[in-house]
């Protein structure tokens, strides 16, 4: 007799010769016909399994050994879970594949066998399942594992572990529950392990409901999703697990995955398709790809993602030292430490479409042995469309940093101190920063905040307590890192900081770096001897390791082969490091490929030469942005400006065709005591020998500074500007006893170079001064050049002891030496270059004099810092206030202005009379 409430069904199919074959027995309690069925079968290996199926055709198999899902197929019968071909479905081995349940321990994080014993036990059907709400078209099985006497011998805690496994169209849901049936409290670990078919795996602790979804539906509570894609031959490949708390659907996700090399990484993604990978080893970005999946960061093919070596490539964090700027290992130890997710990130504001991770590195006892300072180094890394942002704030283990990415060097750079190279921040595990700084949000930006705090080990080697926080953000075409270091120590301390940018380039021999020309640098290959950059741009044909000083806020790395420019902008980090090991050193570096030097270049931001001093509770903040321009400067509209802090003068000006417009002597010296021969020297407070001071005054022989208090001049469209300042020093007052401030704004826009000088009297008494801008213009042939606009004017001839004459010629042409100071000149002068078919137009205000000078052949040969034939391709036409010095009363200010602009064809090549252009005659 068959019971209506409980029945058994025998499944069979036709076998060989038409004989029926029994497949198994399936049991069902009374339920509606529409309810999917669960089938209990014996597998070929003899194991008992429950088969869960649902109407659309997908199915899952659950083994009673281990209580785990061993198979999950979609409606097309494609396998979604990996299962080893050598998996054993019976004791004593755990099943390799599927979804093993790790309890009460994960991995080797305890004294029990690896991953605990739950996966090695036979489970039972649960006769007392939890009263969870039913789901439509869902097939469910409830299993239970209760502690036995054998279990109590190895883990003395009584428990009940229940698991509900459900399948519905496109979804696999697992709800674990652990009940303490012991008289005492106990702690345990829990994880669902997902081995993937690519030999990588991910595991996650699941305190609440867990779902694995193929259709990527939005969760209603905390859940984990299994992502997969089609592999070779149509086989699905598990990609990893991504976890998210309740958040809007528009919020990008962070994915925690285990890479093939075994390292743990956080994947930050944003809606446009770009993403970044952050390694917990070194707390550094190891990959950043744009929406076209093009790699923007270099990573060595031999990079090691585990101790003791640092990762070669990406964005390593150099802390507490950069390079060899100290006694620590190179670039400090932060890049050689495992960082942690920061549970106390800084309270930075959220950003739309931004994915963020906060990491922290705290000083440990081992760190303190080599750098006796307790600290916390936090880093927030964020990605948003076209932008990667990193915000470090200045806290754990292996000695080697990650080679590649963007390592954080703190509290030392290189060997510039007694700590390990580049400090220890890059050798510590950072944490996610739960207290990120309130930085303004950015559109389409994905962000992560990391923190590193000093530990007892760090205090032993660097005895200063600190918090190092980093925010890393990505947005379309941009990667941003914002580091912050806070002094949590009762005493002040100094530190170095650097972001080592391992940039991926097409061919190092086709790359040039612009923005560092004429600057002083320390050459690490020459025992840090100080030199001045002589080249128009930095190119590469051998090993280079330099620390540039007093660098501008913007540096361009031009990759001609890829037709793109990486623009580095920085704040709070005055130094820039340029490094490439070239072939010999690359071969001697264990974690770098022999040919890797050909496709990588480090251009770093840092505060190295002069360490940063922090008083207790004070905080330092820096900022770095790496952005991508699709074509290099030389192929676009932007003209790179070149300004030297020595002399505060422009040393190069090129048009959009990269043609040089200013003369620069091949023998020019870019460092004291000589003035720079060429460009646009500033003559103050004297011109020539019109006074008792050295020739042309001393302003052109001094180091200038960036002006932090520039004048509120109106902005200009498409204009790039720099503000410099020179203030009187005690040495200056000894030779010219007047206190002053000389400010200069230098601006470039399409076809125009503008200089606005200002002199302020900060002295209690009035004084007089001369001022001139000496314009060394580059011409094709001096004999083919004419100057118009000075005809009929009086001038002082310096070749005739300043005797006064009147200009008789219709225009000034050149067939010999000339050195004249023209008086009461108009505001506009034209320099016509017939051979180049162009005119340089000089406009000026506040400077009534004009100087015309060319040394010709004899004087050129007698001038030490000038080539013998240079006179043929140069001409000086200067603006100045020379004949009548300017008088300034205390607190008064004088302002001048000069514009040099280019006209593509010369005035004389058409029908127009140039004098009518100059004077506006009709």
PDB file of N, CA and C in Angstrom, residues 48 51 233 307 572 578 719:
ATOM      1  N   UNK A  48      26.957   9.201  -0.521  1.00  0.00           N
ATOM      2  CA  UNK A  48      25.553   9.598  -0.569  1.00  0.00           C
ATOM      3  C   UNK A  48      25.456  11.092  -0.856  1.00  0.00           C
ATOM      4  N   UNK A  51      20.475  15.611  -4.393  1.00  0.00           N
ATOM      5  CA  UNK A  51      20.427  16.406  -5.606  1.00  0.00           C
ATOM      6  C   UNK A  51      19.271  17.383  -5.484  1.00  0.00           C
ATOM      7  N   UNK A 233      36.953  26.198 -24.086  1.00  0.00           N
ATOM      8  CA  UNK A 233      36.068  25.070 -24.333  1.00  0.00           C
ATOM      9  C   UNK A 233      34.695  25.253 -23.729  1.00  0.00           C
ATOM     10  N   UNK A 307      57.003  37.733   1.206  1.00  0.00           N
ATOM     11  CA  UNK A 307      58.292  38.027   1.831  1.00  0.00           C
ATOM     12  C   UNK A 307      59.375  37.096   1.311  1.00  0.00           C
ATOM     13  N   UNK A 572      53.194  69.037  -1.337  1.00  0.00           N
ATOM     14  CA  UNK A 572      53.805  68.663  -0.060  1.00  0.00           C
ATOM     15  C   UNK A 572      55.020  67.780  -0.184  1.00  0.00           C
ATOM     16  N   UNK A 578      64.232  60.103 -10.033  1.00  0.00           N
ATOM     17  CA  UNK A 578      64.190  59.426 -11.329  1.00  0.00           C
ATOM     18  C   UNK A 578      65.133  58.232 -11.254  1.00  0.00           C
ATOM     19  N   UNK A 719      46.255  79.048 -20.031  1.00  0.00           N
ATOM     20  CA  UNK A 719      47.507  79.636 -19.558  1.00  0.00           C
ATOM     21  C   UNK A 719      48.098  78.788 -18.447  1.00  0.00           C
TER      22      UNK A 719
END
